[in-house]
Structure formats: C-alpha cells, structure tokens
C-alpha cells in the first residue's frame, strides 16, 4: 500500500496549472523550476512520512521563492532542511524568517519526528506566484493579492485540497495560517464541507515582521492550538 509520503511525492510531481493568469503574474512551480527540488522534497517525505498514519493539516498561503520555492517543503528553507532535517542542498543557500519561526514551533512540539508524524503542512494554493512590479522586477505574490487571480485559482485550490485529503488527512480540524488566507479557506470549507473545524493562527511572516518581540507568545499560541485534543 502507498505511504503518506509516496502520495505527497506523486501529488507534487503532477502539480501544474495551464489556465490563463492575469497580466504580469506568472506561476511559481517549485517542482518544475529547479530539478534538485524533487530530490530534496522526495528525500524529506520519504524520511518523515514513510508510513500510513493519519495527520492533521496546516495550510499556508502559497509557496514563496525562499522557502518552499527552494526546498519544495512549505516553511522550510535550505538551512533548516540541512541542519534540522538532515537533508543537504548543494545548489543554493537560503534563510527564510518564517521558516525559523515554524521550526521553533516544531522544536517546542517535540522535534521534527514527532511534529511531522502528527502534522502535514502545505498551502491552500500549492503553486506560488510572482508578479512584475512597477520597476519591472518579478517579486513574490500571494494568490489573494489580486481578486482576479483568487477567482481564477479557486477551482484549482479546491481540487488540490481534495486530492490531499486522500493522503490520510484528518477532517476533524484544519489549521490555517493568516487571517486573510483564512477567509478563502473558510469559504471553500463552507462550500465543500471538508473539515469539521477551522482554527486560524497568525501567519509566521506576520509574526516575524510585525510582532517579533512577541515571538514566544505566538510560539506558545501555536503549540496550544496544535496540541489541543480534537
């Protein structure tokens, strides 16, 4: 029987979107943009998800260029994948502040083995986006930064979420990172009836950028939510 990890790997390999996007917005697909990402992410999921255990789902927004855009693993930069997860990356070195916060939560939870044994992190939109700014540079873009983009991607997000539920994900609760992100997740959940409860947590980027002095408070808040009996 296929393991949780092998199902994630197959899902990632098949990720694609061929629809028409708004002007000056392009897809960021970590699994097609960098050949090494498949090796890294597959090593990760084979290491930490090589079983058939049920897990609870944590949903971020969409991959960013310095986190999942490099490693293929949400909220995991090259430093964390190497130093904490024991998987070496040769092609690039990145430091993502959101990843630092998440791995502090993971440590508080009991470490990577325990955390990933209980929980699976992805994004409501598993493909990322870049947008051309006024200076002509391509920068990160969230799916909800443009209403038309959110509208276009909604069917894809629904389909992707349903496919991931088949990995062996609990429907009792879904943890959503970011209040604006949660509005879209809750709307999808109301329409599709996927989860019994949606728990909203501040996005790691918000914490490190605007509430860095309260980091310990937010780590404790995460841990309380993730360890509460559901």
Tab-separated table of C-alpha atoms in Angstrom:
chain	number	residue	atom	x	y	z
A	1	UNK	CA	0.000	0.000	0.000
A	2	UNK	CA	1.191	3.538	-0.785
A	3	UNK	CA	2.557	5.528	2.139
A	4	UNK	CA	1.537	9.050	3.090
A	5	UNK	CA	4.886	10.248	1.764
A	6	UNK	CA	4.615	8.473	-1.592
A	7	UNK	CA	1.193	10.072	-2.106
A	8	UNK	CA	2.650	13.539	-1.413
A	9	UNK	CA	5.504	12.893	-3.843
A	10	UNK	CA	3.121	11.781	-6.601
A	11	UNK	CA	0.920	14.836	-5.975
A	12	UNK	CA	3.886	17.211	-6.217
A	13	UNK	CA	5.170	15.617	-9.429
A	14	UNK	CA	1.825	16.175	-11.125
A	15	UNK	CA	1.281	19.760	-9.960
A	16	UNK	CA	0.534	22.083	-12.842
A	17	UNK	CA	-1.772	24.884	-13.878
A	18	UNK	CA	-2.356	25.737	-17.518
A	19	UNK	CA	-5.111	28.326	-17.190
A	20	UNK	CA	-4.792	31.957	-18.220
A	21	UNK	CA	-3.465	34.217	-15.451
A	22	UNK	CA	-3.909	37.986	-15.082
A	23	UNK	CA	-1.397	40.180	-16.877
A	24	UNK	CA	2.074	40.453	-15.271
A	25	UNK	CA	1.509	37.425	-12.994
A	26	UNK	CA	3.296	34.107	-13.527
A	27	UNK	CA	3.252	30.695	-11.849
A	28	UNK	CA	5.989	29.639	-9.441
A	29	UNK	CA	6.128	25.834	-9.607
A	30	UNK	CA	8.987	24.604	-7.391
A	31	UNK	CA	8.750	21.080	-8.791
A	32	UNK	CA	9.343	22.169	-12.386
A	33	UNK	CA	11.545	25.236	-11.909
A	34	UNK	CA	14.511	23.501	-10.207
A	35	UNK	CA	15.416	19.837	-10.870
A	36	UNK	CA	17.061	19.468	-7.433
A	37	UNK	CA	13.837	20.300	-5.620
A	38	UNK	CA	12.287	16.941	-6.474
A	39	UNK	CA	15.303	15.141	-4.990
A	40	UNK	CA	15.168	17.252	-1.820
A	41	UNK	CA	11.429	17.052	-1.251
A	42	UNK	CA	11.257	13.349	-2.039
A	43	UNK	CA	14.046	12.650	0.458
A	44	UNK	CA	12.104	14.658	3.050
A	45	UNK	CA	8.749	12.951	2.535
A	46	UNK	CA	10.329	9.502	2.367
A	47	UNK	CA	12.136	10.229	5.638
A	48	UNK	CA	9.311	11.729	7.700
A	49	UNK	CA	6.152	10.352	6.057
A	50	UNK	CA	7.122	6.775	5.243
A	51	UNK	CA	4.011	5.294	6.887
A	52	UNK	CA	0.216	5.237	6.643
A	53	UNK	CA	-0.563	7.344	9.727
A	54	UNK	CA	-3.348	9.911	9.690
A	55	UNK	CA	-2.189	13.500	10.074
A	56	UNK	CA	-3.761	16.880	10.728
A	57	UNK	CA	-3.405	19.578	8.075
A	58	UNK	CA	-1.799	23.012	8.346
A	59	UNK	CA	-2.475	25.335	5.403
A	60	UNK	CA	-0.327	28.282	4.437
A	61	UNK	CA	-0.973	30.648	1.524
A	62	UNK	CA	1.213	29.589	-1.421
A	63	UNK	CA	4.929	28.797	-1.911
A	64	UNK	CA	7.409	31.657	-1.673
A	65	UNK	CA	10.692	31.941	-3.534
A	66	UNK	CA	12.973	31.445	-0.496
A	67	UNK	CA	11.083	28.711	1.364
A	68	UNK	CA	9.131	26.058	-0.492
A	69	UNK	CA	10.260	27.674	-3.743
A	70	UNK	CA	13.751	26.323	-2.998
A	71	UNK	CA	13.135	23.145	-0.995
A	72	UNK	CA	9.667	22.044	-2.144
A	73	UNK	CA	8.656	21.844	1.533
A	74	UNK	CA	6.451	24.594	2.998
A	75	UNK	CA	8.105	26.818	5.618
A	76	UNK	CA	11.413	25.003	5.236
A	77	UNK	CA	14.420	26.903	3.891
A	78	UNK	CA	17.753	25.365	2.896
A	79	UNK	CA	19.266	25.976	6.351
A	80	UNK	CA	16.501	24.143	8.203
A	81	UNK	CA	16.309	21.242	5.726
A	82	UNK	CA	20.039	20.669	6.181
A	83	UNK	CA	20.685	21.453	9.862
A	84	UNK	CA	17.445	20.137	11.355
A	85	UNK	CA	16.125	17.593	8.850
A	86	UNK	CA	19.492	16.197	7.770
A	87	UNK	CA	18.945	16.644	4.019
A	88	UNK	CA	21.732	18.509	2.226
A	89	UNK	CA	21.169	21.072	-0.554
A	90	UNK	CA	24.090	21.824	-2.854
A	91	UNK	CA	22.672	24.324	-5.327
A	92	UNK	CA	21.600	27.211	-3.085
A	93	UNK	CA	21.597	28.573	0.461
A	94	UNK	CA	18.549	30.462	1.734
A	95	UNK	CA	17.395	31.927	5.015
A	96	UNK	CA	13.629	32.402	5.413
A	97	UNK	CA	12.487	34.099	8.674
A	98	UNK	CA	9.096	32.349	8.544
A	99	UNK	CA	10.932	29.030	8.481
A	100	UNK	CA	12.861	29.992	11.617
A	101	UNK	CA	9.584	30.619	13.446
A	102	UNK	CA	7.979	27.383	12.253
A	103	UNK	CA	10.998	25.323	13.285
A	104	UNK	CA	10.939	26.952	16.715
A	105	UNK	CA	7.345	25.711	16.941
A	106	UNK	CA	8.463	22.277	15.747
A	107	UNK	CA	11.151	22.142	18.421
A	108	UNK	CA	8.625	23.124	21.076
A	109	UNK	CA	6.254	20.447	19.807
A	110	UNK	CA	8.871	17.753	20.356
A	111	UNK	CA	11.075	17.830	17.263
A	112	UNK	CA	10.728	17.000	13.598
A	113	UNK	CA	9.937	13.306	14.023
A	114	UNK	CA	7.018	13.959	16.363
A	115	UNK	CA	5.751	17.056	14.559
A	116	UNK	CA	5.754	15.591	11.067
A	117	UNK	CA	4.415	12.333	12.462
A	118	UNK	CA	1.281	14.187	13.564
A	119	UNK	CA	1.016	17.074	11.099
A	120	UNK	CA	1.327	17.831	7.396
A	121	UNK	CA	1.955	21.365	6.101
A	122	UNK	CA	1.046	22.609	2.667
A	123	UNK	CA	-0.669	25.673	1.212
A	124	UNK	CA	-4.250	26.257	0.131
A	125	UNK	CA	-2.647	27.010	-3.233
A	126	UNK	CA	0.288	24.578	-3.663
A	127	UNK	CA	1.642	26.605	-6.570
A	128	UNK	CA	3.159	30.031	-5.999
A	129	UNK	CA	3.115	33.254	-7.978
A	130	UNK	CA	5.392	36.085	-8.967
A	131	UNK	CA	4.238	39.475	-10.174
A	132	UNK	CA	6.023	42.140	-12.206
A	133	UNK	CA	6.169	45.347	-10.156
A	134	UNK	CA	6.312	48.955	-11.347
A	135	UNK	CA	10.117	48.726	-11.729
A	136	UNK	CA	9.805	45.685	-13.957
A	137	UNK	CA	11.118	43.262	-11.325
A	138	UNK	CA	9.472	39.934	-10.532
A	139	UNK	CA	8.535	39.651	-6.839
A	140	UNK	CA	6.535	37.279	-4.655
A	141	UNK	CA	2.754	37.418	-4.940
A	142	UNK	CA	0.035	35.821	-2.825
A	143	UNK	CA	-2.996	34.374	-4.593
A	144	UNK	CA	-5.287	36.871	-2.840
A	145	UNK	CA	-3.220	39.938	-3.779
A	146	UNK	CA	-5.311	40.220	-6.939
A	147	UNK	CA	-9.029	39.432	-6.815
A	148	UNK	CA	-8.994	38.093	-10.355
A	149	UNK	CA	-6.123	35.738	-9.503
A	150	UNK	CA	-8.001	34.407	-6.455
A	151	UNK	CA	-11.099	33.860	-8.592
A	152	UNK	CA	-9.162	32.039	-11.296
A	153	UNK	CA	-7.315	29.803	-8.842
A	154	UNK	CA	-10.280	28.848	-6.639
A	155	UNK	CA	-11.290	25.701	-8.600
A	156	UNK	CA	-7.652	24.587	-8.670
A	157	UNK	CA	-7.336	25.136	-4.910
A	158	UNK	CA	-10.473	23.096	-4.245
A	159	UNK	CA	-9.287	20.247	-6.449
A	160	UNK	CA	-5.808	20.257	-4.891
A	161	UNK	CA	-7.199	20.220	-1.373
A	162	UNK	CA	-9.486	17.277	-2.104
A	163	UNK	CA	-6.581	15.321	-3.590
A	164	UNK	CA	-4.506	15.923	-0.470
A	165	UNK	CA	-7.277	14.702	1.813
A	166	UNK	CA	-6.750	11.310	0.187
A	167	UNK	CA	-3.218	11.131	1.634
A	168	UNK	CA	-4.714	10.260	5.021
A	169	UNK	CA	-5.604	13.642	6.478
A	170	UNK	CA	-7.972	14.082	9.400
A	171	UNK	CA	-11.124	16.042	8.645
A	172	UNK	CA	-11.670	16.968	12.280
A	173	UNK	CA	-9.632	20.163	12.089
A	174	UNK	CA	-7.614	22.290	9.674
A	175	UNK	CA	-5.145	24.905	10.947
A	176	UNK	CA	-4.967	27.947	8.680
A	177	UNK	CA	-2.081	30.425	8.734
A	178	UNK	CA	-3.041	34.042	8.132
A	179	UNK	CA	-6.358	35.794	8.670
A	180	UNK	CA	-6.819	36.875	5.057
A	181	UNK	CA	-5.909	33.379	3.890
A	182	UNK	CA	-8.474	32.015	6.346
A	183	UNK	CA	-11.288	33.947	4.668
A	184	UNK	CA	-10.756	31.944	1.470
A	185	UNK	CA	-10.210	28.636	3.265
A	186	UNK	CA	-13.385	29.109	5.293
A	187	UNK	CA	-15.332	29.964	2.152
A	188	UNK	CA	-14.078	26.802	0.440
A	189	UNK	CA	-14.825	24.757	3.546
A	190	UNK	CA	-18.381	26.094	3.702
A	191	UNK	CA	-18.910	25.174	0.062
A	192	UNK	CA	-17.242	21.756	0.148
A	193	UNK	CA	-17.748	20.665	3.815
A	194	UNK	CA	-14.208	19.317	4.106
A	195	UNK	CA	-13.354	19.988	7.779
A	196	UNK	CA	-15.384	19.984	10.962
A	197	UNK	CA	-13.374	22.900	12.384
A	198	UNK	CA	-11.026	25.570	11.015
A	199	UNK	CA	-8.524	27.017	13.505
A	200	UNK	CA	-6.913	30.321	12.495
A	201	UNK	CA	-3.354	31.230	13.525
A	202	UNK	CA	-1.304	34.321	12.719
A	203	UNK	CA	0.908	33.754	9.708
A	204	UNK	CA	4.606	33.263	10.568
A	205	UNK	CA	5.561	36.114	8.232
A	206	UNK	CA	3.278	38.477	10.175
A	207	UNK	CA	4.823	37.377	13.467
A	208	UNK	CA	8.456	37.807	12.417
A	209	UNK	CA	7.821	41.067	10.557
A	210	UNK	CA	5.435	42.881	12.889
A	211	UNK	CA	5.411	41.040	16.234
A	212	UNK	CA	8.992	39.832	16.606
A	213	UNK	CA	9.163	40.967	20.254
A	214	UNK	CA	6.207	38.685	20.987
A	215	UNK	CA	7.599	35.627	19.223
A	216	UNK	CA	7.493	33.440	22.339
A	217	UNK	CA	3.826	34.332	22.841
A	218	UNK	CA	2.960	33.217	19.305
A	219	UNK	CA	5.001	30.040	19.594
A	220	UNK	CA	3.038	29.219	22.742
A	221	UNK	CA	-0.220	30.021	20.928
A	222	UNK	CA	0.690	27.663	18.095
A	223	UNK	CA	1.645	24.898	20.490
A	224	UNK	CA	-1.561	25.277	22.475
A	225	UNK	CA	-3.647	25.030	19.310
A	226	UNK	CA	-1.704	22.129	17.809
A	227	UNK	CA	-1.716	20.036	20.969
A	228	UNK	CA	-5.346	20.624	21.946
A	229	UNK	CA	-7.363	17.440	21.751
A	230	UNK	CA	-9.666	17.363	18.719
